[in-house]
């Protein structure tokens, strides 16, 4: 089994940090985010990687090379322009011939990847999506009306919750047929297409072990959590 890591994004929400570094190479302690991610996947039993690179790709390639320094094998799928999540994944098609793990390169994970892979195999899924429950309190009150526009309830700043995609998947190679080549394409469109064609898409709900690093505030928060964790160790 291989792991495909999508590490080609521009990281515009993380500027100015990403002017000279791709976001997957931003430091977390003494290592870049991508190295932490590779170590976590290796702990989950996968030691062969395809890194989908584009923006400032030489920074990634020069650091990781063929992966031997990190005890893994690394290959590179290169795009010459931003292709969004699924478009990036499409560039790895030639490297994949079996079930594989797909991860976004701007998140930190710390859950049981082996358990997710086993769940995928046991249920004979086409795609298994990593999910996490998300709760948020709305800024406004919700007013509920009946069909005659008569107000029957006022919910002041209610809390809503639902399951969110964490950007970690186990997939079958057939997923590539749902992705057009050489064009930006979102993973949400791919999953919807797979479901519409009656492919088995399951969710794998985790209770903890996910941190998105999509903007400057979340990056600072992740860095502080990592430093705090080191202090406890």
PDB file of C-alpha atoms in Angstrom:
ATOM      1  CA  UNK A   1       0.000   0.000   0.000  1.00  0.00           C
ATOM      2  CA  UNK A   2       1.122   3.556  -0.764  1.00  0.00           C
ATOM      3  CA  UNK A   3       0.211   6.921   0.718  1.00  0.00           C
ATOM      4  CA  UNK A   4      -0.406   9.886  -1.567  1.00  0.00           C
ATOM      5  CA  UNK A   5       0.152  13.256   0.100  1.00  0.00           C
ATOM      6  CA  UNK A   6      -1.202  16.370  -1.599  1.00  0.00           C
ATOM      7  CA  UNK A   7       1.510  18.973  -1.055  1.00  0.00           C
ATOM      8  CA  UNK A   8       1.178  21.283  -4.045  1.00  0.00           C
ATOM      9  CA  UNK A   9      -1.081  24.037  -2.735  1.00  0.00           C
ATOM     10  CA  UNK A  10      -0.176  27.727  -2.847  1.00  0.00           C
ATOM     11  CA  UNK A  11      -0.986  28.345   0.820  1.00  0.00           C
ATOM     12  CA  UNK A  12      -2.382  31.818   0.138  1.00  0.00           C
ATOM     13  CA  UNK A  13      -4.138  32.002   3.519  1.00  0.00           C
ATOM     14  CA  UNK A  14      -0.792  31.393   5.224  1.00  0.00           C
ATOM     15  CA  UNK A  15       1.071  34.251   3.573  1.00  0.00           C
ATOM     16  CA  UNK A  16       3.571  35.751   4.244  1.00  0.00           C
ATOM     17  CA  UNK A  17       4.829  32.441   5.746  1.00  0.00           C
ATOM     18  CA  UNK A  18       4.387  30.677   2.402  1.00  0.00           C
ATOM     19  CA  UNK A  19       6.088  33.223   0.146  1.00  0.00           C
ATOM     20  CA  UNK A  20       9.359  31.294   0.327  1.00  0.00           C
ATOM     21  CA  UNK A  21       8.160  27.935   1.706  1.00  0.00           C
ATOM     22  CA  UNK A  22       5.375  25.616   0.534  1.00  0.00           C
ATOM     23  CA  UNK A  23       2.882  25.230   3.362  1.00  0.00           C
ATOM     24  CA  UNK A  24       3.712  21.541   3.817  1.00  0.00           C
ATOM     25  CA  UNK A  25       7.250  22.624   4.732  1.00  0.00           C
ATOM     26  CA  UNK A  26       6.305  25.117   7.434  1.00  0.00           C
ATOM     27  CA  UNK A  27       8.113  24.186  10.649  1.00  0.00           C
ATOM     28  CA  UNK A  28       6.407  22.526  13.580  1.00  0.00           C
ATOM     29  CA  UNK A  29       9.108  22.346  16.212  1.00  0.00           C
ATOM     30  CA  UNK A  30      12.327  21.214  14.552  1.00  0.00           C
ATOM     31  CA  UNK A  31      10.629  19.445  11.614  1.00  0.00           C
ATOM     32  CA  UNK A  32       8.401  20.560   8.745  1.00  0.00           C
ATOM     33  CA  UNK A  33       4.722  19.602   8.790  1.00  0.00           C
ATOM     34  CA  UNK A  34       5.270  17.124   5.995  1.00  0.00           C
ATOM     35  CA  UNK A  35       7.891  15.213   7.942  1.00  0.00           C
ATOM     36  CA  UNK A  36       5.528  14.838  10.894  1.00  0.00           C
ATOM     37  CA  UNK A  37       2.880  13.564   8.481  1.00  0.00           C
ATOM     38  CA  UNK A  38       5.213  11.030   6.885  1.00  0.00           C
ATOM     39  CA  UNK A  39       6.285   9.760  10.316  1.00  0.00           C
ATOM     40  CA  UNK A  40       2.654   9.318  11.362  1.00  0.00           C
ATOM     41  CA  UNK A  41       1.777   7.383   8.196  1.00  0.00           C
ATOM     42  CA  UNK A  42       4.854   5.181   8.657  1.00  0.00           C
ATOM     43  CA  UNK A  43       3.667   4.368  12.197  1.00  0.00           C
ATOM     44  CA  UNK A  44       0.396   3.279  10.568  1.00  0.00           C
ATOM     45  CA  UNK A  45       2.238   0.633   8.565  1.00  0.00           C
ATOM     46  CA  UNK A  46       2.717   2.443   5.239  1.00  0.00           C
ATOM     47  CA  UNK A  47       6.263   3.255   4.120  1.00  0.00           C
ATOM     48  CA  UNK A  48       5.874   4.034   0.405  1.00  0.00           C
ATOM     49  CA  UNK A  49       4.812   7.550  -0.585  1.00  0.00           C
ATOM     50  CA  UNK A  50       3.842   9.610  -3.587  1.00  0.00           C
ATOM     51  CA  UNK A  51       4.162  13.334  -2.932  1.00  0.00           C
ATOM     52  CA  UNK A  52       2.036  15.478  -5.254  1.00  0.00           C
ATOM     53  CA  UNK A  53       4.044  18.672  -5.599  1.00  0.00           C
ATOM     54  CA  UNK A  54       3.854  21.923  -7.538  1.00  0.00           C
ATOM     55  CA  UNK A  55       4.434  25.275  -5.827  1.00  0.00           C
ATOM     56  CA  UNK A  56       8.086  25.600  -4.680  1.00  0.00           C
ATOM     57  CA  UNK A  57       8.412  21.855  -5.231  1.00  0.00           C
ATOM     58  CA  UNK A  58      12.233  21.871  -5.202  1.00  0.00           C
ATOM     59  CA  UNK A  59      12.133  22.755  -1.501  1.00  0.00           C
ATOM     60  CA  UNK A  60      10.271  19.502  -0.828  1.00  0.00           C
ATOM     61  CA  UNK A  61      12.268  17.382  -3.257  1.00  0.00           C
ATOM     62  CA  UNK A  62      15.644  18.610  -1.983  1.00  0.00           C
ATOM     63  CA  UNK A  63      14.672  17.950   1.635  1.00  0.00           C
ATOM     64  CA  UNK A  64      13.126  14.478   1.289  1.00  0.00           C
ATOM     65  CA  UNK A  65      14.913  13.208  -1.861  1.00  0.00           C
ATOM     66  CA  UNK A  66      14.037   9.509  -2.311  1.00  0.00           C
ATOM     67  CA  UNK A  67      12.984   9.110   1.335  1.00  0.00           C
ATOM     68  CA  UNK A  68      15.793   6.738   2.325  1.00  0.00           C
ATOM     69  CA  UNK A  69      17.038   9.136   4.998  1.00  0.00           C
ATOM     70  CA  UNK A  70      13.628   8.794   6.661  1.00  0.00           C
ATOM     71  CA  UNK A  71      13.295   5.036   6.237  1.00  0.00           C
ATOM     72  CA  UNK A  72      10.657   5.283   3.508  1.00  0.00           C
ATOM     73  CA  UNK A  73      10.387   5.311  -0.279  1.00  0.00           C
ATOM     74  CA  UNK A  74       9.277   8.570  -1.898  1.00  0.00           C
ATOM     75  CA  UNK A  75       8.220   9.242  -5.497  1.00  0.00           C
ATOM     76  CA  UNK A  76       7.056  12.575  -6.886  1.00  0.00           C
ATOM     77  CA  UNK A  77       4.041  13.465  -9.015  1.00  0.00           C
ATOM     78  CA  UNK A  78       4.522  16.945 -10.454  1.00  0.00           C
ATOM     79  CA  UNK A  79       1.943  19.497 -11.581  1.00  0.00           C
ATOM     80  CA  UNK A  80       2.944  22.735 -13.295  1.00  0.00           C
ATOM     81  CA  UNK A  81      -0.024  24.701 -11.945  1.00  0.00           C
ATOM     82  CA  UNK A  82      -2.534  24.567  -9.084  1.00  0.00           C
ATOM     83  CA  UNK A  83      -5.067  21.771  -9.658  1.00  0.00           C
ATOM     84  CA  UNK A  84      -7.097  21.741  -6.410  1.00  0.00           C
ATOM     85  CA  UNK A  85      -7.259  18.613  -4.267  1.00  0.00           C
ATOM     86  CA  UNK A  86      -8.562  16.000  -6.710  1.00  0.00           C
ATOM     87  CA  UNK A  87      -6.657  17.508  -9.616  1.00  0.00           C
ATOM     88  CA  UNK A  88      -3.450  17.055  -7.623  1.00  0.00           C
ATOM     89  CA  UNK A  89      -4.393  13.479  -6.801  1.00  0.00           C
ATOM     90  CA  UNK A  90      -4.889  12.722 -10.511  1.00  0.00           C
ATOM     91  CA  UNK A  91      -1.175  13.390 -11.109  1.00  0.00           C
ATOM     92  CA  UNK A  92      -0.354  10.342  -8.937  1.00  0.00           C
ATOM     93  CA  UNK A  93      -2.444   7.915 -11.010  1.00  0.00           C
ATOM     94  CA  UNK A  94       0.519   6.297 -12.775  1.00  0.00           C
ATOM     95  CA  UNK A  95       2.059   5.357  -9.411  1.00  0.00           C
ATOM     96  CA  UNK A  96      -1.037   3.615  -7.993  1.00  0.00           C
ATOM     97  CA  UNK A  97      -2.254   0.096  -8.706  1.00  0.00           C
ATOM     98  CA  UNK A  98      -3.800  -0.925  -5.377  1.00  0.00           C
ATOM     99  CA  UNK A  99      -5.682   0.479  -2.375  1.00  0.00           C
ATOM    100  CA  UNK A 100      -3.988   3.632  -1.114  1.00  0.00           C
ATOM    101  CA  UNK A 101      -4.129   6.289   1.575  1.00  0.00           C
ATOM    102  CA  UNK A 102      -4.669   9.895   0.447  1.00  0.00           C
ATOM    103  CA  UNK A 103      -3.917  12.824   2.758  1.00  0.00           C
ATOM    104  CA  UNK A 104      -3.910  16.595   2.584  1.00  0.00           C
ATOM    105  CA  UNK A 105      -0.448  17.935   3.333  1.00  0.00           C
ATOM    106  CA  UNK A 106      -1.557  20.808   5.562  1.00  0.00           C
ATOM    107  CA  UNK A 107      -3.037  18.863   8.477  1.00  0.00           C
ATOM    108  CA  UNK A 108      -1.707  17.072  11.541  1.00  0.00           C
ATOM    109  CA  UNK A 109      -3.141  13.652  12.381  1.00  0.00           C
ATOM    110  CA  UNK A 110      -2.764  11.542  15.492  1.00  0.00           C
ATOM    111  CA  UNK A 111      -5.292   8.710  15.354  1.00  0.00           C
ATOM    112  CA  UNK A 112      -5.164   5.007  14.525  1.00  0.00           C
ATOM    113  CA  UNK A 113      -4.469   4.865  10.775  1.00  0.00           C
ATOM    114  CA  UNK A 114      -4.142   1.072  10.885  1.00  0.00           C
ATOM    115  CA  UNK A 115      -7.671   0.876  12.253  1.00  0.00           C
ATOM    116  CA  UNK A 116      -8.964   3.045   9.396  1.00  0.00           C
ATOM    117  CA  UNK A 117      -7.241   0.878   6.781  1.00  0.00           C
ATOM    118  CA  UNK A 118      -8.597  -2.305   8.382  1.00  0.00           C
ATOM    119  CA  UNK A 119     -12.089  -0.779   8.475  1.00  0.00           C
ATOM    120  CA  UNK A 120     -11.836   0.023   4.757  1.00  0.00           C
ATOM    121  CA  UNK A 121     -10.842  -3.535   3.903  1.00  0.00           C
ATOM    122  CA  UNK A 122     -13.381  -5.169   6.195  1.00  0.00           C
ATOM    123  CA  UNK A 123     -16.265  -3.187   4.735  1.00  0.00           C
ATOM    124  CA  UNK A 124     -14.931  -3.560   1.170  1.00  0.00           C
ATOM    125  CA  UNK A 125     -15.314   0.164   0.635  1.00  0.00           C
ATOM    126  CA  UNK A 126     -14.553   2.099  -2.520  1.00  0.00           C
ATOM    127  CA  UNK A 127     -13.646   5.140  -0.427  1.00  0.00           C
ATOM    128  CA  UNK A 128     -13.350   5.542   3.326  1.00  0.00           C
ATOM    129  CA  UNK A 129     -13.416   9.159   4.491  1.00  0.00           C
ATOM    130  CA  UNK A 130     -11.897  10.266   7.774  1.00  0.00           C
ATOM    131  CA  UNK A 131     -14.476  12.352   9.649  1.00  0.00           C
ATOM    132  CA  UNK A 132     -14.533  14.373  12.849  1.00  0.00           C
ATOM    133  CA  UNK A 133     -17.480  15.866  14.721  1.00  0.00           C
ATOM    134  CA  UNK A 134     -17.494  19.663  14.580  1.00  0.00           C
ATOM    135  CA  UNK A 135     -19.533  21.956  16.810  1.00  0.00           C
ATOM    136  CA  UNK A 136     -20.039  25.680  16.456  1.00  0.00           C
ATOM    137  CA  UNK A 137     -22.286  28.294  18.035  1.00  0.00           C
ATOM    138  CA  UNK A 138     -24.070  30.441  15.486  1.00  0.00           C
ATOM    139  CA  UNK A 139     -23.708  34.205  15.655  1.00  0.00           C
ATOM    140  CA  UNK A 140     -27.423  34.893  15.197  1.00  0.00           C
ATOM    141  CA  UNK A 141     -30.687  33.668  16.597  1.00  0.00           C
ATOM    142  CA  UNK A 142     -32.831  31.383  14.414  1.00  0.00           C
ATOM    143  CA  UNK A 143     -36.517  32.184  14.035  1.00  0.00           C
ATOM    144  CA  UNK A 144     -38.755  29.281  13.015  1.00  0.00           C
ATOM    145  CA  UNK A 145     -42.069  29.772  11.212  1.00  0.00           C
ATOM    146  CA  UNK A 146     -44.872  27.533  10.047  1.00  0.00           C
ATOM    147  CA  UNK A 147     -46.308  27.493   6.501  1.00  0.00           C
ATOM    148  CA  UNK A 148     -48.490  30.504   7.310  1.00  0.00           C
ATOM    149  CA  UNK A 149     -45.417  32.493   8.415  1.00  0.00           C
ATOM    150  CA  UNK A 150     -46.503  32.348  12.038  1.00  0.00           C
ATOM    151  CA  UNK A 151     -43.485  32.450  14.337  1.00  0.00           C
ATOM    152  CA  UNK A 152     -43.473  29.411  16.603  1.00  0.00           C
ATOM    153  CA  UNK A 153     -39.917  29.315  17.946  1.00  0.00           C
ATOM    154  CA  UNK A 154     -36.893  31.504  18.617  1.00  0.00           C
ATOM    155  CA  UNK A 155     -33.583  29.683  19.041  1.00  0.00           C
ATOM    156  CA  UNK A 156     -31.061  32.222  20.254  1.00  0.00           C
ATOM    157  CA  UNK A 157     -27.573  31.556  18.882  1.00  0.00           C
ATOM    158  CA  UNK A 158     -28.001  27.780  18.762  1.00  0.00           C
ATOM    159  CA  UNK A 159     -25.145  25.303  18.680  1.00  0.00           C
ATOM    160  CA  UNK A 160     -25.018  23.193  15.549  1.00  0.00           C
ATOM    161  CA  UNK A 161     -22.903  20.133  14.939  1.00  0.00           C
ATOM    162  CA  UNK A 162     -22.053  17.742  12.162  1.00  0.00           C
ATOM    163  CA  UNK A 163     -19.307  15.531  10.768  1.00  0.00           C
ATOM    164  CA  UNK A 164     -16.568  17.258   8.767  1.00  0.00           C
ATOM    165  CA  UNK A 165     -14.067  15.868   6.292  1.00  0.00           C
ATOM    166  CA  UNK A 166     -10.537  15.813   7.766  1.00  0.00           C
ATOM    167  CA  UNK A 167      -8.679  15.212   4.493  1.00  0.00           C
ATOM    168  CA  UNK A 168      -7.600  11.633   5.151  1.00  0.00           C
ATOM    169  CA  UNK A 169      -8.958   8.881   2.911  1.00  0.00           C
ATOM    170  CA  UNK A 170      -8.426   5.249   2.041  1.00  0.00           C
ATOM    171  CA  UNK A 171      -9.293   4.779  -1.638  1.00  0.00           C
ATOM    172  CA  UNK A 172      -9.402   2.231  -4.406  1.00  0.00           C
ATOM    173  CA  UNK A 173      -7.606   2.992  -7.702  1.00  0.00           C
ATOM    174  CA  UNK A 174     -10.955   3.217  -9.492  1.00  0.00           C
ATOM    175  CA  UNK A 175     -11.372   6.684  -7.959  1.00  0.00           C
ATOM    176  CA  UNK A 176      -9.141   8.125 -10.699  1.00  0.00           C
ATOM    177  CA  UNK A 177     -11.795   7.562 -13.362  1.00  0.00           C
ATOM    178  CA  UNK A 178     -13.892  10.246 -11.665  1.00  0.00           C
ATOM    179  CA  UNK A 179     -11.159  12.903 -11.990  1.00  0.00           C
ATOM    180  CA  UNK A 180     -10.619  14.755 -15.290  1.00  0.00           C
ATOM    181  CA  UNK A 181      -6.956  15.194 -16.283  1.00  0.00           C
ATOM    182  CA  UNK A 182      -5.039  18.479 -16.282  1.00  0.00           C
ATOM    183  CA  UNK A 183      -7.694  20.692 -14.727  1.00  0.00           C
ATOM    184  CA  UNK A 184      -8.496  22.002 -11.242  1.00  0.00           C
ATOM    185  CA  UNK A 185     -11.018  19.683  -9.623  1.00  0.00           C
ATOM    186  CA  UNK A 186     -12.277  19.375  -6.064  1.00  0.00           C
ATOM    187  CA  UNK A 187     -12.423  16.220  -3.977  1.00  0.00           C
ATOM    188  CA  UNK A 188     -16.028  17.005  -3.074  1.00  0.00           C
ATOM    189  CA  UNK A 189     -17.025  16.646  -6.737  1.00  0.00           C
ATOM    190  CA  UNK A 190     -15.199  13.315  -6.943  1.00  0.00           C
ATOM    191  CA  UNK A 191     -16.910  11.875  -3.862  1.00  0.00           C
ATOM    192  CA  UNK A 192     -20.333  13.048  -5.042  1.00  0.00           C
ATOM    193  CA  UNK A 193     -19.744  11.417  -8.428  1.00  0.00           C
ATOM    194  CA  UNK A 194     -18.640   8.161  -6.799  1.00  0.00           C
ATOM    195  CA  UNK A 195     -21.770   8.116  -4.628  1.00  0.00           C
ATOM    196  CA  UNK A 196     -24.000   8.893  -7.623  1.00  0.00           C
ATOM    197  CA  UNK A 197     -22.554   5.849  -9.393  1.00  0.00           C
ATOM    198  CA  UNK A 198     -23.489   3.679  -6.372  1.00  0.00           C
ATOM    199  CA  UNK A 199     -19.921   3.131  -5.176  1.00  0.00           C
ATOM    200  CA  UNK A 200     -19.572   2.333  -1.488  1.00  0.00           C
ATOM    201  CA  UNK A 201     -18.326   5.430   0.359  1.00  0.00           C
ATOM    202  CA  UNK A 202     -18.050   5.000   4.128  1.00  0.00           C
ATOM    203  CA  UNK A 203     -17.087   7.350   6.917  1.00  0.00           C
ATOM    204  CA  UNK A 204     -14.545   6.624   9.650  1.00  0.00           C
ATOM    205  CA  UNK A 205     -15.328   8.844  12.632  1.00  0.00           C
ATOM    206  CA  UNK A 206     -12.478   9.864  14.926  1.00  0.00           C
ATOM    207  CA  UNK A 207     -12.950  11.494  18.329  1.00  0.00           C
ATOM    208  CA  UNK A 208      -9.600  13.306  18.392  1.00  0.00           C
ATOM    209  CA  UNK A 209      -6.304  13.490  16.558  1.00  0.00           C
ATOM    210  CA  UNK A 210      -6.933  16.049  13.821  1.00  0.00           C
ATOM    211  CA  UNK A 211      -5.704  19.607  13.450  1.00  0.00           C
ATOM    212  CA  UNK A 212      -6.167  21.603  10.255  1.00  0.00           C
ATOM    213  CA  UNK A 213      -3.455  24.132   9.432  1.00  0.00           C
ATOM    214  CA  UNK A 214      -5.207  26.163   6.779  1.00  0.00           C
ATOM    215  CA  UNK A 215      -4.512  29.718   7.919  1.00  0.00           C
ATOM    216  CA  UNK A 216      -2.159  31.737  10.119  1.00  0.00           C
ATOM    217  CA  UNK A 217      -4.313  31.455  13.255  1.00  0.00           C
ATOM    218  CA  UNK A 218      -4.578  27.656  13.048  1.00  0.00           C
ATOM    219  CA  UNK A 219      -0.855  27.356  12.320  1.00  0.00           C
ATOM    220  CA  UNK A 220       0.046  29.400  15.402  1.00  0.00           C
ATOM    221  CA  UNK A 221      -2.388  27.310  17.453  1.00  0.00           C
ATOM    222  CA  UNK A 222      -0.861  24.069  16.180  1.00  0.00           C
ATOM    223  CA  UNK A 223       2.637  25.291  16.931  1.00  0.00           C
ATOM    224  CA  UNK A 224       1.685  26.237  20.479  1.00  0.00           C
ATOM    225  CA  UNK A 225      -0.029  22.888  21.068  1.00  0.00           C
ATOM    226  CA  UNK A 226       3.059  21.080  19.814  1.00  0.00           C
ATOM    227  CA  UNK A 227       5.359  23.052  22.128  1.00  0.00           C
ATOM    228  CA  UNK A 228       3.002  22.412  25.068  1.00  0.00           C
ATOM    229  CA  UNK A 229       2.970  18.701  24.268  1.00  0.00           C
ATOM    230  CA  UNK A 230       6.777  18.610  24.204  1.00  0.00           C
ATOM    231  CA  UNK A 231       6.795  20.243  27.632  1.00  0.00           C
ATOM    232  CA  UNK A 232       4.564  17.491  29.020  1.00  0.00           C
ATOM    233  CA  UNK A 233       6.837  14.813  27.561  1.00  0.00           C
TER     234      UNK A 233
END
